[in-house]
Coordinates of N, CA and C in Angstrom, one line a residue:
A1 N -45.0 0.9 -66.1 CA -45.1 1.8 -65.0 C -46.2 2.8 -65.2
L2 N -47.0 3.0 -64.1 CA -48.1 3.9 -64.2 C -47.7 5.3 -63.9
P3 N -48.2 6.3 -64.5 CA -47.9 7.7 -64.2 C -48.4 8.1 -62.8
E4 N -47.6 9.0 -62.1 CA -48.1 9.4 -60.8 C -49.3 10.4 -60.9
K5 N -50.2 10.2 -60.0 CA -51.4 11.0 -60.0 C -51.8 11.3 -58.6
K6 N -52.0 12.6 -58.2 CA -52.5 12.9 -56.9 C -54.0 12.6 -56.7
M7 N -54.3 12.0 -55.6 CA -55.7 11.6 -55.3 C -56.1 12.1 -54.0
V8 N -57.4 12.4 -53.8 CA -58.0 12.9 -52.6 C -59.1 11.9 -52.2
F9 N -59.0 11.3 -51.0 CA -60.0 10.4 -50.5 C -60.9 11.2 -49.6
K10 N -62.2 11.1 -49.8 CA -63.2 11.8 -49.0 C -64.2 10.7 -48.4
G11 N -64.6 11.0 -47.2 CA -65.5 10.1 -46.5 C -65.4 10.1 -45.0
L12 N -66.1 9.3 -44.3 CA -66.1 9.3 -42.9 C -64.9 8.6 -42.4
V13 N -64.1 9.3 -41.5 CA -62.9 8.7 -40.9 C -63.2 8.2 -39.5
T14 N -62.9 6.9 -39.2 CA -63.1 6.4 -37.9 C -61.8 5.9 -37.3
N15 N -61.8 5.8 -36.1 CA -60.6 5.3 -35.3 C -60.6 3.8 -35.4
K16 N -59.6 3.2 -36.0 CA -59.5 1.7 -36.1 C -59.6 1.0 -34.8
E17 N -59.0 1.6 -33.8 CA -58.9 1.0 -32.4 C -60.3 0.9 -31.8
E18 N -61.2 1.8 -32.2 CA -62.5 1.9 -31.6 C -63.6 1.2 -32.5
S19 N -63.3 0.8 -33.7 CA -64.2 0.2 -34.6 C -64.8 -1.1 -34.1
N20 N -64.0 -1.9 -33.4 CA -64.5 -3.2 -32.9 C -64.9 -3.2 -31.4
K21 N -65.1 -2.1 -30.8 CA -65.4 -2.0 -29.4 C -66.9 -2.2 -29.2
L22 N -67.2 -2.9 -28.1 CA -68.6 -3.1 -27.7 C -68.9 -2.2 -26.6
V23 N -69.9 -1.3 -26.7 CA -70.2 -0.3 -25.7 C -71.4 -0.9 -24.8
L24 N -71.2 -1.0 -23.5 CA -72.2 -1.5 -22.6 C -72.8 -0.4 -21.9
T25 N -74.2 -0.3 -21.8 CA -74.9 0.7 -21.1 C -75.5 0.0 -19.8
P26 N -75.0 0.4 -18.6 CA -75.5 -0.2 -17.4 C -77.0 -0.1 -17.3
L27 N -77.7 -1.2 -16.9 CA -79.1 -1.1 -16.5 C -79.3 -2.1 -15.4
I28 N -79.1 -1.7 -14.2 CA -79.0 -2.5 -13.0 C -80.3 -2.5 -12.2
R29 N -80.9 -3.7 -12.0 CA -82.1 -3.7 -11.2 C -81.8 -4.0 -9.7
Y30 N -82.3 -3.2 -8.8 CA -81.9 -3.2 -7.4 C -83.2 -3.4 -6.6
P31 N -83.3 -4.6 -5.9 CA -84.5 -4.8 -5.1 C -84.6 -4.0 -3.9
L32 N -85.8 -3.5 -3.6 CA -86.1 -2.7 -2.4 C -87.1 -3.3 -1.5
L33 N -86.8 -3.5 -0.2 CA -87.8 -4.0 0.7 C -88.8 -2.9 1.2
G34 N -89.9 -3.4 1.7 CA -90.9 -2.4 2.2 C -90.4 -1.6 3.3
G35 N -90.8 -0.3 3.3 CA -90.3 0.6 4.4 C -88.9 1.2 4.1
S36 N -88.4 1.0 2.9 CA -87.1 1.6 2.5 C -87.3 2.6 1.4
A37 N -86.3 3.4 1.2 CA -86.3 4.4 0.2 C -84.9 4.7 -0.4
L38 N -84.9 5.1 -1.6 CA -83.7 5.6 -2.2 C -83.8 7.1 -2.5
I39 N -82.8 7.8 -2.1 CA -82.8 9.3 -2.2 C -81.5 9.7 -2.9
T40 N -81.7 10.4 -4.0 CA -80.5 10.9 -4.8 C -80.4 12.4 -4.7
F41 N -79.2 12.8 -4.3 CA -78.9 14.2 -4.1 C -78.2 14.8 -5.4
E42 N -78.2 16.1 -5.5 CA -77.6 16.7 -6.7 C -76.1 16.6 -6.6
K43 N -75.5 16.6 -5.3 CA -74.1 16.6 -5.2 C -73.7 15.4 -4.4
A44 N -72.5 14.8 -4.8 CA -72.1 13.5 -4.2 C -71.6 13.8 -2.7
E45 N -71.1 14.9 -2.4 CA -70.6 15.2 -1.1 C -71.7 15.2 -0.1
V46 N -72.9 15.6 -0.5 CA -74.0 15.6 0.4 C -74.4 14.1 0.8
A47 N -74.4 13.3 -0.2 CA -74.7 11.8 0.0 C -73.7 11.2 1.0
Q48 N -72.4 11.6 0.8 CA -71.4 11.1 1.7 C -71.5 11.5 3.1
R49 N -72.0 12.8 3.3 CA -72.2 13.3 4.7 C -73.3 12.5 5.4
I50 N -74.4 12.2 4.6 CA -75.5 11.5 5.1 C -75.1 10.1 5.5
I51 N -74.3 9.4 4.7 CA -73.9 8.1 5.0 C -73.0 8.0 6.2
E52 N -72.1 9.0 6.3 CA -71.1 9.0 7.5 C -71.9 9.1 8.8
V53 N -73.0 9.9 8.8 CA -73.7 10.0 10.1 C -74.4 8.7 10.5
K54 N -74.8 7.9 9.5 CA -75.4 6.5 9.6 C -76.8 6.6 10.2
E55 N -77.0 7.1 11.4 CA -78.4 7.2 12.0 C -78.9 8.6 12.0
H56 N -80.1 8.8 11.5 CA -80.7 10.1 11.5 C -82.0 10.1 12.3
V57 N -82.3 11.2 13.0 CA -83.5 11.3 13.7 C -84.4 12.3 12.9
V58 N -85.5 11.7 12.4 CA -86.5 12.5 11.5 C -87.7 12.9 12.4
E59 N -88.0 14.2 12.4 CA -89.1 14.7 13.1 C -90.4 14.7 12.2
L60 N -91.4 14.0 12.7 CA -92.7 13.9 12.0 C -93.6 15.1 12.4
S61 N -94.6 15.3 11.5 CA -95.6 16.4 11.8 C -96.6 15.9 12.8
C62 N -96.4 16.2 14.1 CA -97.3 15.8 15.1 C -97.9 17.0 15.9
G63 N -97.9 18.1 15.3 CA -98.4 19.3 16.0 C -97.5 19.8 17.1
E64 N -98.1 20.4 18.2 CA -97.3 21.0 19.2 C -96.6 19.9 20.0
E65 N -95.5 20.3 20.7 CA -94.8 19.3 21.6 C -95.6 18.9 22.7
T66 N -95.6 17.6 23.0 CA -96.4 17.0 24.1 C -95.4 16.1 24.9
E67 N -96.0 15.4 25.9 CA -95.2 14.4 26.6 C -94.8 13.2 25.7
E68 N -95.6 13.0 24.6 CA -95.3 11.9 23.7 C -94.6 12.4 22.5
F69 N -93.8 13.5 22.7 CA -93.1 14.1 21.5 C -92.1 13.2 20.9
D70 N -91.5 12.3 21.8 CA -90.5 11.3 21.2 C -91.2 10.4 20.2
Q71 N -92.5 10.2 20.4 CA -93.2 9.3 19.4 C -93.3 9.9 18.0
C72 N -93.0 11.2 17.9 CA -93.1 11.9 16.7 C -91.7 12.0 16.0
R73 N -90.8 11.2 16.6 CA -89.5 11.1 16.0 C -89.2 9.7 15.5
M74 N -88.4 9.6 14.4 CA -88.1 8.3 13.8 C -86.7 8.2 13.6
H75 N -86.1 7.1 14.0 CA -84.7 6.8 13.7 C -84.5 6.1 12.4
V76 N -83.7 6.7 11.5 CA -83.5 6.2 10.2 C -82.1 5.8 9.9
Q77 N -81.9 4.6 9.4 CA -80.5 4.2 9.0 C -80.2 4.6 7.6
A78 N -79.0 5.2 7.4 CA -78.5 5.5 6.1 C -77.4 4.6 5.7
A79 N -77.4 4.1 4.5 CA -76.4 3.2 4.0 C -76.0 3.5 2.6
P80 N -74.8 3.2 2.1 CA -74.5 3.4 0.7 C -75.2 2.3 -0.2
V81 N -75.3 2.6 -1.4 CA -75.8 1.7 -2.4 C -74.7 1.2 -3.3
D82 N -74.4 -0.1 -3.1 CA -73.3 -0.8 -3.8 C -73.9 -1.7 -4.9
L83 N -73.4 -1.6 -6.1 CA -73.9 -2.3 -7.2 C -72.7 -3.1 -7.8
L84 N -73.0 -4.2 -8.5 CA -72.1 -4.9 -9.3 C -72.2 -4.6 -10.8
L85 N -71.2 -4.0 -11.3 CA -71.2 -3.6 -12.7 C -70.2 -4.5 -13.6
P86 N -70.6 -4.8 -14.8 CA -69.7 -5.6 -15.6 C -68.4 -4.9 -16.0
S87 N -67.3 -5.5 -15.7 CA -66.0 -4.9 -16.1 C -65.3 -5.6 -17.3
S88 N -65.7 -6.9 -17.5 CA -65.1 -7.6 -18.6 C -66.2 -8.6 -19.1
L89 N -66.3 -8.6 -20.4 CA -67.4 -9.4 -21.0 C -66.8 -10.1 -22.3
E90 N -67.1 -11.5 -22.3 CA -66.7 -12.2 -23.5 C -67.9 -12.9 -24.1
I91 N -68.1 -12.8 -25.4 CA -69.2 -13.3 -26.1 C -68.8 -14.2 -27.2
G92 N -69.3 -15.4 -27.3 CA -69.0 -16.3 -28.4 C -70.0 -16.2 -29.5
L93 N -69.6 -15.8 -30.7 CA -70.5 -15.5 -31.8 C -70.5 -16.7 -32.8
V94 N -71.7 -17.0 -33.3 CA -71.9 -18.0 -34.3 C -72.7 -17.5 -35.4
Q95 N -72.3 -17.7 -36.7 CA -73.0 -17.2 -37.8 C -74.1 -18.2 -38.2
S96 N -75.3 -17.7 -38.4 CA -76.4 -18.6 -38.7 C -76.3 -19.0 -40.2
S97 N -76.6 -20.3 -40.4 CA -76.5 -20.8 -41.8 C -77.7 -20.6 -42.7
R98 N -78.8 -20.2 -42.0 CA -80.0 -20.0 -42.8 C -80.6 -18.6 -42.7
S99 N -79.9 -17.6 -42.0 CA -80.4 -16.3 -41.8 C -79.6 -15.2 -42.5
I100 N -80.2 -14.1 -42.9 CA -79.5 -13.0 -43.4 C -80.0 -11.7 -42.6
L101 N -79.2 -10.7 -42.6 CA -79.6 -9.4 -42.0 C -79.7 -8.4 -43.1
V102 N -80.9 -7.8 -43.3 CA -81.2 -6.9 -44.3 C -81.2 -5.5 -43.7
S103 N -80.4 -4.6 -44.2 CA -80.3 -3.2 -43.7 C -80.4 -2.2 -44.9
G104 N -80.4 -0.9 -44.5 CA -80.5 0.1 -45.6 C -81.9 0.3 -46.1
L105 N -82.9 -0.1 -45.3 CA -84.3 -0.1 -45.7 C -84.8 1.4 -45.8
P106 N -85.6 1.7 -46.8 CA -86.0 3.1 -47.0 C -87.1 3.5 -46.0
S107 N -87.3 4.7 -45.7 CA -88.3 5.2 -44.9 C -89.5 5.7 -45.7
L108 N -90.4 4.8 -46.0 CA -91.5 5.1 -46.9 C -92.8 5.4 -46.2
G109 N -92.8 5.2 -44.9 CA -94.1 5.4 -44.1 C -95.1 4.3 -44.2
I110 N -94.7 3.2 -44.7 CA -95.6 2.1 -44.8 C -95.5 1.2 -43.5
P111 N -96.6 0.5 -43.2 CA -96.6 -0.4 -42.0 C -95.4 -1.4 -42.0
E112 N -94.9 -1.8 -40.9 CA -93.8 -2.8 -40.8 C -94.3 -4.1 -41.5
E113 N -95.5 -4.5 -41.2 CA -95.9 -5.8 -41.7 C -96.0 -5.8 -43.2
A114 N -96.4 -4.7 -43.8 CA -96.4 -4.6 -45.2 C -95.0 -4.6 -45.8
L115 N -94.1 -4.0 -45.2 CA -92.7 -4.0 -45.7 C -92.1 -5.4 -45.5
L116 N -92.4 -6.1 -44.5 CA -92.0 -7.5 -44.3 C -92.6 -8.4 -45.4
D117 N -93.8 -8.2 -45.7 CA -94.5 -9.0 -46.8 C -93.7 -8.8 -48.1
K118 N -93.3 -7.6 -48.4 CA -92.7 -7.3 -49.7 C -91.3 -7.9 -49.7
L119 N -90.6 -7.9 -48.6 CA -89.3 -8.5 -48.5 C -89.4 -10.0 -48.6
E120 N -90.4 -10.6 -47.9 CA -90.5 -12.1 -48.0 C -90.9 -12.5 -49.4
L121 N -91.7 -11.7 -50.1 CA -92.1 -12.1 -51.4 C -90.9 -12.1 -52.4
F122 N -90.0 -11.0 -52.2 CA -88.9 -10.9 -53.1 C -87.9 -12.0 -52.8
F123 N -87.5 -12.2 -51.6 CA -86.5 -13.2 -51.2 C -86.9 -14.6 -51.3
S124 N -88.2 -14.9 -51.5 CA -88.7 -16.2 -51.6 C -88.6 -16.8 -53.0
K125 N -88.3 -15.9 -54.0 CA -88.2 -16.3 -55.4 C -86.8 -16.7 -55.7
K126 N -86.6 -17.9 -56.4 CA -85.3 -18.4 -56.8 C -84.6 -17.5 -57.8
K127 N -85.4 -16.8 -58.6 CA -84.8 -16.0 -59.6 C -84.1 -14.8 -59.0
N128 N -84.4 -14.5 -57.8 CA -83.7 -13.4 -57.0 C -82.6 -13.9 -56.1
G129 N -82.4 -15.2 -56.3 CA -81.3 -15.8 -55.4 C -81.8 -16.3 -54.1
G130 N -83.1 -16.3 -53.9 CA -83.7 -16.6 -52.6 C -84.3 -18.0 -52.5
G131 N -85.1 -18.2 -51.5 CA -85.8 -19.5 -51.3 C -86.9 -19.3 -50.3
E132 N -87.5 -20.4 -49.9 CA -88.7 -20.3 -49.0 C -88.3 -19.6 -47.7
V133 N -89.0 -18.6 -47.3 CA -88.7 -17.8 -46.1 C -89.5 -18.4 -44.9
E134 N -88.8 -18.8 -43.9 CA -89.5 -19.5 -42.8 C -89.9 -18.5 -41.7
D135 N -89.2 -17.4 -41.6 CA -89.5 -16.4 -40.5 C -88.9 -15.1 -40.9
R136 N -89.5 -14.0 -40.5 CA -89.0 -12.7 -40.7 C -89.4 -11.8 -39.5
Q137 N -88.5 -10.9 -39.2 CA -88.8 -10.0 -38.0 C -87.9 -8.8 -38.1
F138 N -88.5 -7.7 -37.6 CA -87.7 -6.4 -37.4 C -86.9 -6.5 -36.1
L139 N -85.7 -6.0 -36.1 CA -84.9 -5.9 -34.9 C -85.2 -4.6 -34.3
D140 N -85.5 -4.6 -33.0 CA -86.0 -3.4 -32.3 C -85.0 -2.3 -32.4
D141 N -85.5 -1.1 -32.7 CA -84.7 0.2 -32.7 C -83.5 0.1 -33.7
T142 N -83.4 -0.7 -34.7 CA -82.3 -0.8 -35.6 C -82.7 -0.5 -37.0
G143 N -83.9 -0.7 -37.3 CA -84.4 -0.5 -38.7 C -83.9 -1.6 -39.6
Q144 N -83.5 -2.8 -39.0 CA -83.0 -3.9 -39.8 C -83.9 -5.1 -39.7
V145 N -83.9 -6.0 -40.7 CA -84.8 -7.1 -40.7 C -84.0 -8.4 -40.8
V146 N -84.4 -9.4 -40.0 CA -83.8 -10.7 -40.1 C -84.7 -11.6 -40.9
L147 N -84.2 -12.3 -41.9 CA -85.0 -13.2 -42.7 C -84.3 -14.6 -42.5
V148 N -85.2 -15.6 -42.2 CA -84.7 -17.0 -41.9 C -85.3 -17.9 -43.1
F149 N -84.4 -18.5 -43.8 CA -84.8 -19.4 -44.9 C -85.1 -20.8 -44.3
A150 N -85.9 -21.5 -45.0 CA -86.3 -22.9 -44.6 C -85.2 -23.9 -44.9
Q151 N -84.2 -23.6 -45.9 CA -83.2 -24.5 -46.2 C -81.8 -23.9 -46.2
D152 N -80.8 -24.8 -46.0 CA -79.4 -24.3 -46.0 C -79.0 -24.0 -47.5
G153 N -78.0 -23.2 -47.6 CA -77.5 -22.9 -48.9 C -78.1 -21.7 -49.6
V154 N -79.1 -21.1 -49.0 CA -79.7 -19.9 -49.6 C -79.0 -18.7 -49.1
A155 N -78.7 -18.6 -47.8 CA -78.2 -17.4 -47.3 C -76.8 -17.0 -47.8
E156 N -75.9 -18.1 -47.9 CA -74.5 -17.8 -48.3 C -74.3 -17.0 -49.5
P157 N -74.9 -17.4 -50.7 CA -74.8 -16.6 -51.9 C -75.2 -15.2 -51.8
L158 N -76.3 -15.0 -51.0 CA -76.8 -13.6 -50.9 C -75.9 -12.8 -50.1
I159 N -75.3 -13.4 -49.0 CA -74.3 -12.7 -48.2 C -73.1 -12.3 -49.0
E160 N -72.6 -13.2 -49.9 CA -71.5 -13.0 -50.7 C -71.7 -11.8 -51.7
K161 N -72.9 -11.6 -52.2 CA -73.3 -10.5 -53.0 C -73.1 -9.2 -52.2
G162 N -73.5 -9.2 -51.0 CA -73.4 -8.0 -50.2 C -74.5 -7.0 -50.3
H163 N -74.9 -6.7 -51.6 CA -76.0 -5.8 -51.8 C -77.0 -6.4 -52.9
I164 N -78.2 -6.0 -52.9 CA -79.2 -6.4 -53.8 C -80.3 -5.4 -54.0
Q165 N -80.7 -5.2 -55.2 CA -81.7 -4.2 -55.5 C -83.1 -4.8 -55.3
V166 N -83.9 -4.2 -54.5 CA -85.3 -4.7 -54.2 C -86.3 -3.7 -54.5
P167 N -87.3 -4.1 -55.4 CA -88.4 -3.1 -55.7 C -89.4 -3.0 -54.5
I168 N -89.5 -1.8 -54.0 CA -90.5 -1.5 -52.9 C -91.3 -0.3 -53.4
G169 N -92.6 -0.5 -53.5 CA -93.5 0.6 -53.9 C -93.2 0.9 -55.4
K170 N -92.9 2.2 -55.7 CA -92.6 2.6 -57.0 C -91.1 2.7 -57.3
G171 N -90.3 2.4 -56.4 CA -88.8 2.5 -56.6 C -88.1 1.2 -56.3
K172 N -86.8 1.3 -56.7 CA -85.9 0.2 -56.4 C -84.8 0.7 -55.4
Y173 N -84.5 -0.1 -54.4 CA -83.6 0.3 -53.4 C -82.5 -0.7 -53.2
N174 N -81.3 -0.2 -53.1 CA -80.1 -1.1 -52.9 C -79.9 -1.4 -51.4
L175 N -80.3 -2.6 -51.1 CA -80.3 -3.0 -49.7 C -79.0 -3.8 -49.4
K176 N -78.5 -3.7 -48.2 CA -77.3 -4.4 -47.8 C -77.7 -5.7 -47.2
I177 N -76.9 -6.8 -47.5 CA -77.1 -8.1 -47.0 C -75.9 -8.5 -46.2
S178 N -76.1 -8.8 -44.9 CA -75.0 -9.2 -44.0 C -75.3 -10.5 -43.3
P179 N -74.3 -11.2 -42.8 CA -74.5 -12.4 -42.1 C -75.2 -12.1 -40.8
C180 N -76.1 -13.0 -40.3 CA -76.8 -12.9 -39.0 C -76.0 -13.6 -38.0
M181 N -75.6 -12.9 -36.9 CA -74.8 -13.5 -35.9 C -75.6 -13.7 -34.6
S182 N -75.4 -14.8 -33.9 CA -76.0 -15.0 -32.6 C -74.9 -15.3 -31.6
G183 N -75.1 -15.0 -30.4 CA -74.0 -15.2 -29.4 C -74.5 -15.4 -28.0
D184 N -73.6 -16.0 -27.2 CA -73.9 -16.3 -25.8 C -72.7 -15.7 -25.0
V185 N -73.0 -15.3 -23.8 CA -72.0 -14.8 -22.9 C -71.2 -16.0 -22.4
T186 N -69.9 -16.0 -22.7 CA -69.0 -17.1 -22.3 C -68.1 -16.7 -21.1
G187 N -68.0 -15.4 -20.8 CA -67.2 -15.0 -19.7 C -67.7 -13.6 -19.2
L188 N -67.9 -13.4 -17.9 CA -68.3 -12.2 -17.3 C -67.7 -11.9 -16.0
Q189 N -67.0 -10.7 -15.9 CA -66.4 -10.3 -14.6 C -67.1 -9.1 -14.1
L190 N -67.4 -9.1 -12.8 CA -68.2 -8.0 -12.2 C -67.3 -7.2 -11.3
L191 N -67.5 -5.9 -11.2 CA -66.7 -5.0 -10.4 C -67.6 -4.3 -9.4
P192 N -67.4 -4.3 -8.1 CA -68.2 -3.6 -7.2 C -68.1 -2.1 -7.4
S193 N -69.2 -1.4 -7.4 CA -69.2 0.1 -7.7 C -70.2 0.7 -6.7
R194 N -69.9 1.8 -6.1 CA -70.8 2.5 -5.2 C -71.4 3.7 -5.9
C195 N -72.7 3.9 -5.7 CA -73.4 5.1 -6.3 C -73.0 6.3 -5.5
P196 N -72.4 7.3 -6.2 CA -71.8 8.5 -5.5 C -72.9 9.4 -4.9
R197 N -74.1 9.4 -5.5 CA -75.1 10.5 -5.1 C -76.4 9.9 -4.5
T198 N -76.4 8.6 -4.3 CA -77.7 7.9 -3.9 C -77.4 7.2 -2.5
V199 N -78.4 7.4 -1.6 CA -78.4 6.8 -0.3 C -79.6 5.9 -0.1
L200 N -79.4 4.8 0.6 CA -80.5 3.9 0.9 C -80.9 4.1 2.4
L201 N -82.2 4.4 2.5 CA -82.8 4.7 3.8 C -83.9 3.7 4.1
S202 N -84.2 3.5 5.4 CA -85.2 2.5 5.8 C -86.0 3.0 7.0
G203 N -87.3 2.7 7.0 CA -88.2 3.0 8.2 C -88.6 4.5 8.3
I204 N -88.9 5.1 7.2 CA -89.3 6.5 7.3 C -90.5 6.8 6.3
P205 N -91.5 7.5 6.8 CA -92.7 7.9 5.9 C -92.2 8.7 4.7
E206 N -92.9 8.5 3.6 CA -92.5 9.1 2.4 C -92.6 10.7 2.4
D207 N -93.6 11.2 3.1 CA -93.8 12.7 3.0 C -92.8 13.5 3.8
T208 N -92.0 12.8 4.6 CA -91.0 13.6 5.4 C -89.6 13.5 4.9
L209 N -89.4 12.6 3.9 CA -88.0 12.4 3.4 C -87.4 13.6 2.8
E210 N -88.0 14.2 1.8 CA -87.3 15.3 1.1 C -87.2 16.5 2.0
I211 N -88.2 16.8 2.8 CA -88.2 17.9 3.7 C -87.0 17.9 4.7
H212 N -86.8 16.7 5.2 CA -85.7 16.5 6.2 C -84.4 16.6 5.6
F213 N -84.1 15.8 4.5 CA -82.8 15.7 4.0 C -82.3 16.8 3.1
Q214 N -83.2 17.7 2.7 CA -82.8 18.8 1.9 C -82.3 20.0 2.8
K215 N -82.4 19.9 4.1 CA -82.0 21.0 5.0 C -80.5 20.9 5.3
T216 N -79.8 22.0 5.0 CA -78.3 22.0 5.2 C -78.0 21.9 6.6
S217 N -78.9 22.3 7.5 CA -78.6 22.3 9.0 C -78.5 20.9 9.5
R218 N -79.0 19.9 8.7 CA -78.9 18.5 9.1 C -77.9 17.8 8.2
G219 N -77.1 18.5 7.6 CA -76.1 17.9 6.7 C -76.6 17.5 5.3
G220 N -77.8 17.9 5.0 CA -78.4 17.5 3.7 C -78.1 18.5 2.6
G221 N -78.9 18.4 1.5 CA -78.7 19.3 0.4 C -79.8 19.1 -0.6
E222 N -79.7 19.7 -1.7 CA -80.8 19.7 -2.7 C -81.0 18.2 -3.2
V223 N -82.3 17.8 -3.1 CA -82.7 16.4 -3.5 C -83.0 16.4 -5.0
E224 N -82.4 15.5 -5.8 CA -82.7 15.4 -7.2 C -83.9 14.5 -7.5
A225 N -83.9 13.3 -6.8 CA -84.9 12.3 -7.0 C -85.1 11.5 -5.7
I226 N -86.3 10.9 -5.6 CA -86.6 10.1 -4.4 C -87.6 9.0 -4.8
A227 N -87.4 7.8 -4.2 CA -88.3 6.7 -4.5 C -88.5 6.0 -3.2
Y228 N -89.8 5.7 -2.9 CA -90.1 5.1 -1.6 C -91.0 3.9 -1.8
V229 N -90.7 2.8 -1.0 CA -91.5 1.6 -1.1 C -92.2 1.5 0.3
P230 N -93.6 1.5 0.3 CA -94.3 1.5 1.6 C -94.1 0.1 2.3
A231 N -94.3 0.1 3.6 CA -94.1 -1.2 4.4 C -95.1 -2.2 3.9
G232 N -94.7 -3.4 3.8 CA -95.5 -4.5 3.3 C -95.5 -4.7 1.8
Q233 N -94.7 -3.9 1.1 CA -94.6 -4.0 -0.3 C -93.1 -4.2 -0.7
R234 N -92.9 -4.5 -2.0 CA -91.6 -4.7 -2.5 C -91.5 -3.8 -3.8
G235 N -90.3 -3.3 -4.0 CA -90.1 -2.5 -5.2 C -88.8 -2.9 -5.9
L236 N -88.6 -2.3 -7.1 CA -87.4 -2.6 -7.9 C -86.9 -1.3 -8.5
A237 N -85.7 -0.9 -8.1 CA -85.1 0.3 -8.7 C -84.2 -0.1 -9.8
V238 N -84.3 0.7 -10.9 CA -83.4 0.5 -12.1 C -82.4 1.6 -12.2
F239 N -81.1 1.2 -12.1 CA -80.0 2.2 -12.2 C -79.5 2.2 -13.6
T240 N -79.3 3.4 -14.2 CA -78.7 3.6 -15.5 C -77.5 4.4 -15.3
E241 N -76.8 4.6 -16.4 CA -75.5 5.4 -16.4 C -75.7 6.8 -15.9
D242 N -74.9 7.3 -15.0 CA -75.0 8.6 -14.5 C -74.1 9.5 -15.4
V243 N -74.8 10.3 -16.2 CA -74.0 11.2 -17.2 C -73.8 12.6 -16.6
G244 N -74.3 12.8 -15.4 CA -74.2 14.2 -14.8 C -72.8 14.4 -14.2

């Protein structure tokens, strides 16, 4: 029997339920036809008022009133912006038999290509447990490198080790070796979602949009952003997550 001993564990505490969750950031591309515009208000209730009216009469800058004053007015249709957002996503993952994921790389200020050369040279040697490297690349915005070996049977022993010391420059660094996973979307469910603060308009000149719809007397309010596509052209609006 072992004697009792009090122990204190220190480190980062994470929620087990959240450790395996995949976080999706919406990035929705919305096509815009010529002569249409998207206008985003600071408050959702303003956008709702504009949509409920449906048709708006916008007065253009035509100088003094004349017999042709009606030609200086434009009827604009306001409609909500409905998007399809992912509500459920299933991904089938497969572990690559020839690739490894190298992480924990030091920040030495050397060019990426030079660092890739050093990693390829190290992992291509059999005495380091490696083999011929067929491809290498940095993963965008992760600081991790994927190495692809030319033959099977090289990646598995390195992954089992988990860590390996690699000389880079004047020092040795303990790098983490992980399996490289690739996946395809096997199931996707979409849920209709309406933009609370954005309104779709059509048939109105760009320079009169903000002036007209920011006036409270016309049911408007403070405009946060505006995007206009001239007649005869096409545009693409990109919607991201609204954190406001």
